[in-house]
Short mmCIF file of C-alpha atoms and ligand atoms in Angstrom, two decimals:
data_model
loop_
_atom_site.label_atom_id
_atom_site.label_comp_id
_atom_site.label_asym_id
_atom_site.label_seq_id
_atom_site.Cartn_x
_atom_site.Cartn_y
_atom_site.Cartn_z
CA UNK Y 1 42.82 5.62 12.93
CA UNK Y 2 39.87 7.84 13.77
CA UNK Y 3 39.59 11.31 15.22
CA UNK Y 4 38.28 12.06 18.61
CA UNK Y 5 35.44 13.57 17.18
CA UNK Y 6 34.51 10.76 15.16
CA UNK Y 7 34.88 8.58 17.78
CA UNK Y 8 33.23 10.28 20.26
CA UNK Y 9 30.07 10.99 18.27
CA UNK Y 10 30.09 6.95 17.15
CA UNK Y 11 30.28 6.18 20.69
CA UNK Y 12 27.77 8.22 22.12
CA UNK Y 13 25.23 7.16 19.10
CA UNK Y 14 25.43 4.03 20.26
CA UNK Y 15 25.08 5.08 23.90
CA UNK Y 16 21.37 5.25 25.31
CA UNK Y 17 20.44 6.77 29.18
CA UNK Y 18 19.13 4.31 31.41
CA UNK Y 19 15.75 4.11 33.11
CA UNK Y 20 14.93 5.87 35.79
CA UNK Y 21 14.44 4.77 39.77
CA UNK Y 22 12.69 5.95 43.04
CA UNK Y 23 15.66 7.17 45.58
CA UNK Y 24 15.00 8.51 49.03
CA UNK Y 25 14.89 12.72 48.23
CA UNK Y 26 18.67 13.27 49.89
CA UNK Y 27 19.70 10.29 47.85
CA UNK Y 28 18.62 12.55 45.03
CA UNK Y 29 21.37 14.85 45.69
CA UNK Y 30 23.57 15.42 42.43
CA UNK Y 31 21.34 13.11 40.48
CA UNK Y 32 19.45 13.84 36.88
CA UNK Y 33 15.67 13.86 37.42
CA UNK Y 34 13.54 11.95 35.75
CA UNK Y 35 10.25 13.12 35.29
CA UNK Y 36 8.78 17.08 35.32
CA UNK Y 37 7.90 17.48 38.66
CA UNK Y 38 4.58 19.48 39.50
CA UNK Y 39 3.59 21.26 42.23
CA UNK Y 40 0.15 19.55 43.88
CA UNK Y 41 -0.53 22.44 46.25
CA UNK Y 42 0.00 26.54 46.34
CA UNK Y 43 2.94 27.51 48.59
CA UNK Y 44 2.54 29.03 50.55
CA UNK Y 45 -0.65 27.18 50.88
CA UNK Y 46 -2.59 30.36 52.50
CA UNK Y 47 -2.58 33.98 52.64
CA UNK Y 48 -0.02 34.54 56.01
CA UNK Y 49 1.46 37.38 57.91
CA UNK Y 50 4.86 38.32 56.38
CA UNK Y 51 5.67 39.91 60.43
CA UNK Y 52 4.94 40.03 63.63
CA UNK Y 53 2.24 42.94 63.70
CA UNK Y 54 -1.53 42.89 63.85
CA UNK Y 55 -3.86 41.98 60.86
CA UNK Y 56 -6.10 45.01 59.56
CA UNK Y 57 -8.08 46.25 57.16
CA UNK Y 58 -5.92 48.56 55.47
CA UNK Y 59 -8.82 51.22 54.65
CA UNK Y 60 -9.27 51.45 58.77
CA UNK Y 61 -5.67 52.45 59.22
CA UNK Y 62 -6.00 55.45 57.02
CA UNK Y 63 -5.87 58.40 59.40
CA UNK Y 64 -3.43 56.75 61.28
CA UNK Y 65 -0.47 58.92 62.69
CA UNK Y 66 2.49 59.15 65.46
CA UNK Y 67 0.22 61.96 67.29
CA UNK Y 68 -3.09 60.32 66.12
CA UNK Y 69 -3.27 56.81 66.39
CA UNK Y 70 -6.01 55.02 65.30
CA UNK Y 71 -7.67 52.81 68.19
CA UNK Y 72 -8.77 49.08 67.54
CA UNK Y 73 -10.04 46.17 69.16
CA UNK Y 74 -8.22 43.33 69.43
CA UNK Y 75 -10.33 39.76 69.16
CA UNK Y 76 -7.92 37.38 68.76
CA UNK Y 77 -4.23 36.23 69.11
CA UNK Y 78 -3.08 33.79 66.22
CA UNK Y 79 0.13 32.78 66.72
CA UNK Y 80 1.90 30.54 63.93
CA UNK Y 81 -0.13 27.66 63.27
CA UNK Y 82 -3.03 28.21 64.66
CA UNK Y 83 -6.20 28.42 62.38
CA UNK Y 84 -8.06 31.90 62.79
CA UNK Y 85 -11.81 31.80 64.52
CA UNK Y 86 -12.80 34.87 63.82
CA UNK Y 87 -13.88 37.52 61.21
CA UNK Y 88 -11.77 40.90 61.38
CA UNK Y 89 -14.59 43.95 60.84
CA UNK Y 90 -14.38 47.51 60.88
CA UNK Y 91 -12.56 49.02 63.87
CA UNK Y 92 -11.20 45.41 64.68
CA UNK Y 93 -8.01 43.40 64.39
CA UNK Y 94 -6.06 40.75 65.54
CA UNK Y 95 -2.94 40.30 66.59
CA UNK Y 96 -0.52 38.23 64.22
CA UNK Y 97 2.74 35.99 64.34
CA UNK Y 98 5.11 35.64 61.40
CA UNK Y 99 3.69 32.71 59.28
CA UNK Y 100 -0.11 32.29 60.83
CA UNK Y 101 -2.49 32.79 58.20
CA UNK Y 102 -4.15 36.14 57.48
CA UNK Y 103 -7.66 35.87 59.19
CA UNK Y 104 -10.83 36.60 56.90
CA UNK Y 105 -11.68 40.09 56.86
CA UNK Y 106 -8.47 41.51 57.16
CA UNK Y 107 -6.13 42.33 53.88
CA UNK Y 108 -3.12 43.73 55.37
CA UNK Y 109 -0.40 43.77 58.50
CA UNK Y 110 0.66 46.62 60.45
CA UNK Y 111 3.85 45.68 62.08
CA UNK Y 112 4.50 45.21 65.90
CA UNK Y 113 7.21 48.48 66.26
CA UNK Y 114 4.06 50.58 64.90
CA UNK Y 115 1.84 49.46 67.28
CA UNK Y 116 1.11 49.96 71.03
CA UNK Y 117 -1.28 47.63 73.14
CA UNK Y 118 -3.07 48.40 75.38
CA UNK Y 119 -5.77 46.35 77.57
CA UNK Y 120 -8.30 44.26 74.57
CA UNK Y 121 -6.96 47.83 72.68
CA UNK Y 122 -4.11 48.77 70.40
CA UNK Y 123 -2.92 51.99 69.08
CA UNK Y 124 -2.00 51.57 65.38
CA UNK Y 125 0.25 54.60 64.37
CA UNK Y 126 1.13 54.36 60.64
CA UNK Y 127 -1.15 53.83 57.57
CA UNK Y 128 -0.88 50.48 55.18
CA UNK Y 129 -1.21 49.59 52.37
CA UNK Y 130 -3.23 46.82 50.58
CA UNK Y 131 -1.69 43.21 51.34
CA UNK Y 132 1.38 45.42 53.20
CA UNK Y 133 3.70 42.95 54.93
CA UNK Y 134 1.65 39.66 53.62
CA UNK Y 135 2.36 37.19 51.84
CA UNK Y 136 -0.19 35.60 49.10
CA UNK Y 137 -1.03 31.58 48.92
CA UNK Y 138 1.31 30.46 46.33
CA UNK Y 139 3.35 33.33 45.59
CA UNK Y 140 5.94 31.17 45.86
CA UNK Y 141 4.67 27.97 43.86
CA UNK Y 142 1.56 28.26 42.48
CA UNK Y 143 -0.13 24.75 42.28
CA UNK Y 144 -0.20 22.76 38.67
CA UNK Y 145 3.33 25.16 37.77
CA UNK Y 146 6.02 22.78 36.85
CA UNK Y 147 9.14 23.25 39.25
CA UNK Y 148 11.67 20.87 38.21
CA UNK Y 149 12.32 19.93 34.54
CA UNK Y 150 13.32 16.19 33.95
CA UNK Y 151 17.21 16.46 33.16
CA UNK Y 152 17.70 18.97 35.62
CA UNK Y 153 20.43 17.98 38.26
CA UNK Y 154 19.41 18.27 41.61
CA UNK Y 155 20.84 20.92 43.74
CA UNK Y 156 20.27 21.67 47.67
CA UNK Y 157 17.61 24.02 46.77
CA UNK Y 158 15.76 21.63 44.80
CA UNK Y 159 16.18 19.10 46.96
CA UNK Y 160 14.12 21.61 49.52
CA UNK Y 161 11.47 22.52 46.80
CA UNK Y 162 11.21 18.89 46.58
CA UNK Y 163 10.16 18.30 50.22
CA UNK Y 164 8.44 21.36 50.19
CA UNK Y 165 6.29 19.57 47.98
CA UNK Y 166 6.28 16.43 49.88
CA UNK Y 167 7.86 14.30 47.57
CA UNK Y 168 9.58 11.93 50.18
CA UNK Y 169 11.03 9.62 47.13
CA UNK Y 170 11.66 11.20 43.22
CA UNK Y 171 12.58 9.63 40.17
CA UNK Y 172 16.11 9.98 39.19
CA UNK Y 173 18.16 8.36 36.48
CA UNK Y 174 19.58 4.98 37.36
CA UNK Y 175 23.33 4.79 37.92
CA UNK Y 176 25.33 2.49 35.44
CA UNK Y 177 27.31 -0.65 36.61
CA UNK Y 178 30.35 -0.17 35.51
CA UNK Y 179 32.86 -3.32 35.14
CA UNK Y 180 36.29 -2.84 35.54
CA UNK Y 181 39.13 -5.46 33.67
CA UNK Y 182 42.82 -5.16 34.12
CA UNK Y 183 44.56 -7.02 31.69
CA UNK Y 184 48.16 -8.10 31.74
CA UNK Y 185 50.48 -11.17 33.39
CA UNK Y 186 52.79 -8.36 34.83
CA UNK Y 187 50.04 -7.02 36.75
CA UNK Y 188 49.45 -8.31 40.75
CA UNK Y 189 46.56 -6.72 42.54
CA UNK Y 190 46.88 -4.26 45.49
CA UNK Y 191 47.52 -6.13 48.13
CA UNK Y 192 49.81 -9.37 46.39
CA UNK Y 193 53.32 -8.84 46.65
CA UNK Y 194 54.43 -7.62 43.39
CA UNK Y 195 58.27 -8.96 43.58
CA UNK Y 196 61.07 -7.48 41.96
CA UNK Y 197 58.89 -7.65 38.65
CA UNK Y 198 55.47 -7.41 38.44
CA UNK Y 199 53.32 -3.96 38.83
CA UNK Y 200 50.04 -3.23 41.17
CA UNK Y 201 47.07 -2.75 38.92
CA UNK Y 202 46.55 1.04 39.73
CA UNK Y 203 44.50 1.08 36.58
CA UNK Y 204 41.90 -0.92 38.55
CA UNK Y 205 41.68 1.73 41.08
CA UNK Y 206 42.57 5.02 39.23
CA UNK Y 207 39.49 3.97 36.90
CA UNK Y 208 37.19 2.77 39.64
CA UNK Y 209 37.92 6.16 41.35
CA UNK Y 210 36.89 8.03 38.01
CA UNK Y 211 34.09 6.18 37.25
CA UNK Y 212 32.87 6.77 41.33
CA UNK Y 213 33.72 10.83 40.63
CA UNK Y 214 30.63 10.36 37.40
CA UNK Y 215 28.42 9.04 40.58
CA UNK Y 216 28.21 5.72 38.61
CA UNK Y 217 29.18 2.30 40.05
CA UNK Y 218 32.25 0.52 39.77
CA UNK Y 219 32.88 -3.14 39.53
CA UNK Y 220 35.73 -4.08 40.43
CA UNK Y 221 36.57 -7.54 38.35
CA UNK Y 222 40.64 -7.72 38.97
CA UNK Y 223 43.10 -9.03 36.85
CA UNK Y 224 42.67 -10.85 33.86
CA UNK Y 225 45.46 -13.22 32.25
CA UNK Y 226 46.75 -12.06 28.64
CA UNK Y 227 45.30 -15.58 27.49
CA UNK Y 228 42.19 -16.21 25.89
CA UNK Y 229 40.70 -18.77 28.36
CA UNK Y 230 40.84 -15.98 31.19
CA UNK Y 231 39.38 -12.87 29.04
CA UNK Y 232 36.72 -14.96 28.30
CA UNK Y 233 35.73 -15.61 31.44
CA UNK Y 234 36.47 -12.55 32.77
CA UNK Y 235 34.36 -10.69 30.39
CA UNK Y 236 31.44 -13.49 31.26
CA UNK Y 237 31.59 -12.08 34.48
CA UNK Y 238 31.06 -8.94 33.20
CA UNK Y 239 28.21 -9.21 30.98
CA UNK Y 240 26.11 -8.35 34.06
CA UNK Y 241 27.37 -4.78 33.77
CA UNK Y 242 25.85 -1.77 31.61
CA UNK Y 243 29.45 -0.54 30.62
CA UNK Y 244 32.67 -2.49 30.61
CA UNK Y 245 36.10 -1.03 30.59
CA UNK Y 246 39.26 -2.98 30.09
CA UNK Y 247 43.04 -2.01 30.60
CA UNK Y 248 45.83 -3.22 28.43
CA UNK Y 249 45.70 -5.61 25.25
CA UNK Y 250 44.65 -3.41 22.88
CA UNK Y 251 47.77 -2.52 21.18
CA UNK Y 252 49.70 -4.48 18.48
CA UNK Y 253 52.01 -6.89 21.09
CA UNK Y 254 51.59 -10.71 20.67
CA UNK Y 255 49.78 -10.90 23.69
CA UNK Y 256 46.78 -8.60 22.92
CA UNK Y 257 43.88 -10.31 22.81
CA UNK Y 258 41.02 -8.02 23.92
CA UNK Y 259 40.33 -7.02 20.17
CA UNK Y 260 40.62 -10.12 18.75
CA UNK Y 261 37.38 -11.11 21.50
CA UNK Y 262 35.69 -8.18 20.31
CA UNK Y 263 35.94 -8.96 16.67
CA UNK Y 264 34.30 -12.46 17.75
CA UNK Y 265 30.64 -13.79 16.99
CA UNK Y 266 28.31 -12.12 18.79
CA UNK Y 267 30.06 -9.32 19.93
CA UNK Y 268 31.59 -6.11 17.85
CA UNK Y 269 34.46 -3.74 17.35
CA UNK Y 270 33.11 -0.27 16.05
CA UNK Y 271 36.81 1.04 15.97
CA UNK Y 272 40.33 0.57 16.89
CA UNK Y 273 42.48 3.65 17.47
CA UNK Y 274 42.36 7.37 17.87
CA UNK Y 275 44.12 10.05 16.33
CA UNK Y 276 45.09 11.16 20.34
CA UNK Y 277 48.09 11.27 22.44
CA UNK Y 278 48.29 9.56 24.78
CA UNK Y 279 45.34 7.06 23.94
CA UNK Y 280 45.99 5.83 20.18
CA UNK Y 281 45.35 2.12 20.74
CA UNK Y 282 41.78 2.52 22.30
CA UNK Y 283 39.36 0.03 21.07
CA UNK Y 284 35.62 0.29 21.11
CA UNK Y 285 32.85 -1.76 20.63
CA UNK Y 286 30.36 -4.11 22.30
CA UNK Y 287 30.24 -7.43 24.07
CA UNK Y 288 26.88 -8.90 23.48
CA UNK Y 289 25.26 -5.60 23.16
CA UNK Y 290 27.27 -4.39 26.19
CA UNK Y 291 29.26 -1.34 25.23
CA UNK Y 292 33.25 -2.32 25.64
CA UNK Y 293 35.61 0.26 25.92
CA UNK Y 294 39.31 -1.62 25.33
CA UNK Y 295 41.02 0.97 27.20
CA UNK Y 296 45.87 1.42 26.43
CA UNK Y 297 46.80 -0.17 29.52
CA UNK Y 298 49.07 2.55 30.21
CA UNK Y 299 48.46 4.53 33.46
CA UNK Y 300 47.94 8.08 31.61
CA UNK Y 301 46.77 6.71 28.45
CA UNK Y 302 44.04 4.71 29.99
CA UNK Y 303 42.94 7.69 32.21
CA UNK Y 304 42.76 10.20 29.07
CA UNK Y 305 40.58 8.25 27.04
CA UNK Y 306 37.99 7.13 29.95
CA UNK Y 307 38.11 11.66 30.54
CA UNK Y 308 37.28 11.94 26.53
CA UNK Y 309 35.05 9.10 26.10
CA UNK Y 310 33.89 6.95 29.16
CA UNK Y 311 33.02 9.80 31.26
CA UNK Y 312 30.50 11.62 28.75
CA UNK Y 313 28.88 7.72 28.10
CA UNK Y 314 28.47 7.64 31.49
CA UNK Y 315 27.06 10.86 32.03
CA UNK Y 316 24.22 10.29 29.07
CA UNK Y 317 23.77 6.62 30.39
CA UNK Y 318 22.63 8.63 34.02
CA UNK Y 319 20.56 11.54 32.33
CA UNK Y 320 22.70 14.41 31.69
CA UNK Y 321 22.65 16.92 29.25
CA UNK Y 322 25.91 18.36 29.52
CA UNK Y 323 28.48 15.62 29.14
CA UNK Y 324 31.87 17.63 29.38
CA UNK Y 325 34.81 18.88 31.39
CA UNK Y 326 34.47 22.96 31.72
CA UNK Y 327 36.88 24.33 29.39
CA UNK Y 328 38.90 27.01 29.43
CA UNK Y 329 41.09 29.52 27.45
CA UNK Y 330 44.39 29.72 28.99
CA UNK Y 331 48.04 31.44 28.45
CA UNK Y 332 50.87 29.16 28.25
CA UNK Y 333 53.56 29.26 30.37
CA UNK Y 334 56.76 27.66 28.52
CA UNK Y 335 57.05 26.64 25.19
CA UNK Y 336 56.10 23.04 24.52
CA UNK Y 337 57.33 21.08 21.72
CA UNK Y 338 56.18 18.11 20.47
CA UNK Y 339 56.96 15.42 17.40
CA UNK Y 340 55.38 16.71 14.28
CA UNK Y 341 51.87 13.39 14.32
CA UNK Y 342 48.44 13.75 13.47
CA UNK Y 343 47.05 13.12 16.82
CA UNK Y 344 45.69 15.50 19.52
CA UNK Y 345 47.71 15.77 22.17
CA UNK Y 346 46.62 16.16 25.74
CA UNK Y 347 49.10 17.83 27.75
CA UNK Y 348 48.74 17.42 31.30
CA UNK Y 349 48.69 20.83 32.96
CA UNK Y 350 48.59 22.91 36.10
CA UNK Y 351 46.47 25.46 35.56
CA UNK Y 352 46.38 28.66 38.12
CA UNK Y 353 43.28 31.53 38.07
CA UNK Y 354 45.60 34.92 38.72
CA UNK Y 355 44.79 38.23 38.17
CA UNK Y 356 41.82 37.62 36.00
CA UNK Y 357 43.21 34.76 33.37
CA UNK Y 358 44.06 31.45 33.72
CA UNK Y 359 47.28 30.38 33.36
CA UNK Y 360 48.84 26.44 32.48
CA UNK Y 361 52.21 24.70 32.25
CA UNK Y 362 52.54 21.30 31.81
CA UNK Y 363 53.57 19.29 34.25
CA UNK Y 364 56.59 18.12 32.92
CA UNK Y 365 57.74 14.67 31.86
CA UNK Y 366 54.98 13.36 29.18
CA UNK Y 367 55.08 9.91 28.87
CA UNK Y 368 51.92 7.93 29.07
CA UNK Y 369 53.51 5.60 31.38
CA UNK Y 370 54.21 8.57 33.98
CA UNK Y 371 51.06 8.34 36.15
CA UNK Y 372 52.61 11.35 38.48
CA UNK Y 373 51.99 13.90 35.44
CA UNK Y 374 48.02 12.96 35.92
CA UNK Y 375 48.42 12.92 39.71
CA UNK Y 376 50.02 16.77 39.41
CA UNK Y 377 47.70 17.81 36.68
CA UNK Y 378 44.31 19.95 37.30
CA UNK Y 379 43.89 20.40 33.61
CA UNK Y 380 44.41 18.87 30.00
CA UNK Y 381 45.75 21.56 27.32
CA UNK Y 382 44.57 20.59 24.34
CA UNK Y 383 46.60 21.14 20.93
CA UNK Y 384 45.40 20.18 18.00
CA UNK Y 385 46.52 17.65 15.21
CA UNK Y 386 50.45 18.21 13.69
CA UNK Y 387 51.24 20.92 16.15
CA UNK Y 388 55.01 21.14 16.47
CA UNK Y 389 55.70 24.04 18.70
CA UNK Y 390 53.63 26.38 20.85
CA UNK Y 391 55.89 29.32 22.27
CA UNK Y 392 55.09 30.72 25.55
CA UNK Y 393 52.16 33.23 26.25
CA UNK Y 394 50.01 31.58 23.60
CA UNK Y 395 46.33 31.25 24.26
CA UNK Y 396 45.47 27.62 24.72
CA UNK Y 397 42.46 25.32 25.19
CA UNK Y 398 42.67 23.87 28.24
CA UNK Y 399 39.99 20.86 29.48
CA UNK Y 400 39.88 21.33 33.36
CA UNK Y 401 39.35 18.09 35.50
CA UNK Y 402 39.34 18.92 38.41
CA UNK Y 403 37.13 22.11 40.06
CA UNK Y 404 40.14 23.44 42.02
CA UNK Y 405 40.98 26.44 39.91
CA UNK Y 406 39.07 29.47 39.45
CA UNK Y 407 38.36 32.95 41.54
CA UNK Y 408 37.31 31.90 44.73
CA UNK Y 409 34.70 34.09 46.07
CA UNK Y 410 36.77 34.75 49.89
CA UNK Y 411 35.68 37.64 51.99
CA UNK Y 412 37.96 40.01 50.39
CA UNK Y 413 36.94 39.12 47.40
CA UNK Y 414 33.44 40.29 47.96
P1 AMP J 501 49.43 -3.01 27.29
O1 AMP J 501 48.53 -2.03 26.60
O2 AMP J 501 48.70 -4.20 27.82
O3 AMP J 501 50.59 -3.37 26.46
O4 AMP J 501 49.97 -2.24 28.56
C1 AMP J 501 50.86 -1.17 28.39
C2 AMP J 501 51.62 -0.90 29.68
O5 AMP J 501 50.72 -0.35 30.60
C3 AMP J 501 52.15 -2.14 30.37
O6 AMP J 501 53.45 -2.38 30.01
C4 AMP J 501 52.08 -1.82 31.83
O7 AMP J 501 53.29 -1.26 32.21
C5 AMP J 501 51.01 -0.78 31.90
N1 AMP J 501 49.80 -1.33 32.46
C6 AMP J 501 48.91 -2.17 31.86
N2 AMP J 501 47.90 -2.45 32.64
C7 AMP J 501 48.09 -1.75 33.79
C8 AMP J 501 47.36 -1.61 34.99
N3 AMP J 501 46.20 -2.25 35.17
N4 AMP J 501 47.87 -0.82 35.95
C9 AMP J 501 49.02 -0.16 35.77
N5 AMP J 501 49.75 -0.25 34.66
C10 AMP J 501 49.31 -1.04 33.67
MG1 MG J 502 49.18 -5.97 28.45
#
């Protein structure tokens, strides 16, 4: 039996990202860049009016005041868009939209409300400053300055930077195929009638839903037979896959056969078995260079280990550089007391933001067959290896897996 850590770091050595693709920019959304991205041109690309005003030469407005405005001609009217004609010289401006480029000649832009027209005239009453109310060709991106660093995840505003640019298609990490086994003769699939005895594969779907929440790819491959016949071929059906997960047959019953095909020629088992609870009988190792994770068939168990392991191979297979679940420090509600074993245990938890600390009791009944304690849970409190009791209003670690808790940022609260 290995520790979580140990395992962990063993499976994410042998864990590589993928290559990157082209993806339509909004298909970008929430996805790891690829490459640096550079800006090819100044944005803005020209000097332009910051307001609606007219564009001077600051030195003419000088004398300008409310009782003494200064008088000027007016030789053109650029309204956004339009490419100035003409030169702005002394005594002269023109008049200026938000947005339309500053003409030559002029270096500043007295705003509309301190203005009065008049005829081809205007009255400017206040003095300007240099560049007042403009705004400078590329003050925003300055062309050649790297925007977006590769391993950045792409948020709305990038997304915007990125058309700003004009990069119609971008190079994100590809997302990994992920296949997904249930093992077990007791197991029907979702829409078979189960009879009096056998169980729906929810494994097949809580996993495929988890490994949809990374933004990788599920593959749904159904049910396997515990028999070796059917693994195999199963597991030929999912060599076309860049991670494979299996349910069940990984503990020490007659019938579990998925480490016995992992110990076979030409594929390997790294480990068997992790110091965790739930999630001791996990199995790890490749099929035919294909990383295998032999997930406990058990609902909870098998959910646990793809949160500790799967999810943070998944997220380096696409890119990312931050592979975990926030965590949190939280005070404990109850006492919880546990069976003195050298395992982790991961409590499932509600976990509640109030008054400035979070707060987490467990969701009651523990067992890793009681799927319900996941489905109630927004949290995983963490305790470590041979804890026995924790009383209530200890500080615990608690993983959060879900972003519903925290200070939300309502009206009142701003
Ligand atoms: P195993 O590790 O194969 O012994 O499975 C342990 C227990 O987990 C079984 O007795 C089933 O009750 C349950 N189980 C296994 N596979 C699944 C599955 N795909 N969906 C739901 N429960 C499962
Ligand atoms: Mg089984």
């Amino acid at each position: 039996m290995i520790s979580v850590e140990k395992a962990l770091s063993e499976i994410l050595n042998t864990i590589h990202p993928l290559g990157s693709e082209k993806v339509n920019i909004l298909e970008g959304l929430g996805r790891v860049i690829g490459e640096d991205i550079y800006a090819p041109r100044n944005i803005p690309p020209k000097d332009n009016s910051a307001m609606d005003g007219y564009a001077v030469r600051f030195q003419d407005t000088a004398p300008a005041t409310q009782e003494k405005p200064v008088i000027m001609e007016v030789i053109e009217d650029i309204p956004a868009g339009k490419i100035p004609s003409k030169i702005v010289g002394p005594g002269q401006t023109a008049r200026i939209m938000t947005g339309a480029p500053i003409p030559d000649g002029a270096n500043a832009v007295v705003r509309m409300e301190d203005t009065e027209k008049d005829g081809k005239t205007v009255k400017i009453f206040t003095p300007v400053t240099q560049g007042y109310d403009m705004r400078y060709a590329g003050e925003d991106v300055r062309q050649g300055e790297r925007i977006i660093t590769k391993g950045d995840i792409l948020k709305p505003a990038d997304i915007g930077m990125l058309a700003a640019l004009g990069r119609s298609f971008i190079p994100v990490y590809q997302k990994p195929l992920v296949a997904i086994l249930a093992t077990g003769d007791e197991l029907v699939d979702i829409d078979e009638n189960p009879g009096p005895w056998k169980i729906i594969s929810s494994n097949s779907y809580s996993l495929a839903a988890l490994v949809l929440e990374c933004g990788a790819i599920p593959l749904q491959l159904g049910i396997a037979k515990d028999t070796r016949e059917d693994l195999l071929a199963a597991f030929e059906s999912a060599l076309r896959a860049d991670i494979i997960l299996s349910s069940g047959g990984v503990s020490v019953g007659d019938y579990d056969l998925v480490k016995d095909i992992m110990k076979e020629v030409g594929n390997r088992m790294e480990f068997w078995r992790v110091a965790m609870k739930p999630g001791k009988p996990l199995a790890f190792g490749n099929l035919r260079g294909i990383p295998l994770f032999g997930l406990p068939g058990n609902p909870v168990s098998s959910m646990v280990s793809f949160e500790q392991f799967v999810r943070p191979s998944i997220l380096k297979m696409m890119g990312h550089q931050n592979l975990y679940r926030p965590a949190v420090k939280a005070i404990l509600q109850e006492d919880i007391e546990l069976k003195q074993e050298p395992r982790r245990h991961f409590i499932r938890a509600t976990v509640s933001w109030e008054e400035g600390i979070y707060k987490a009791a467990s969701t009651g009944e523990q067992g890793s067959g009681i799927l319900k304690s996941m489905v109630q849970a927004n949290g995983l409190i963490v305790l470590s290896e041979d804890t026995v009791m924790v009383k209530k209003g200890t500080e615990v670690s608690v993983q959060l897996i879900d972003n519903s808790v925290g200070q939300r940022a309502t009206p009142e609260y701003l």
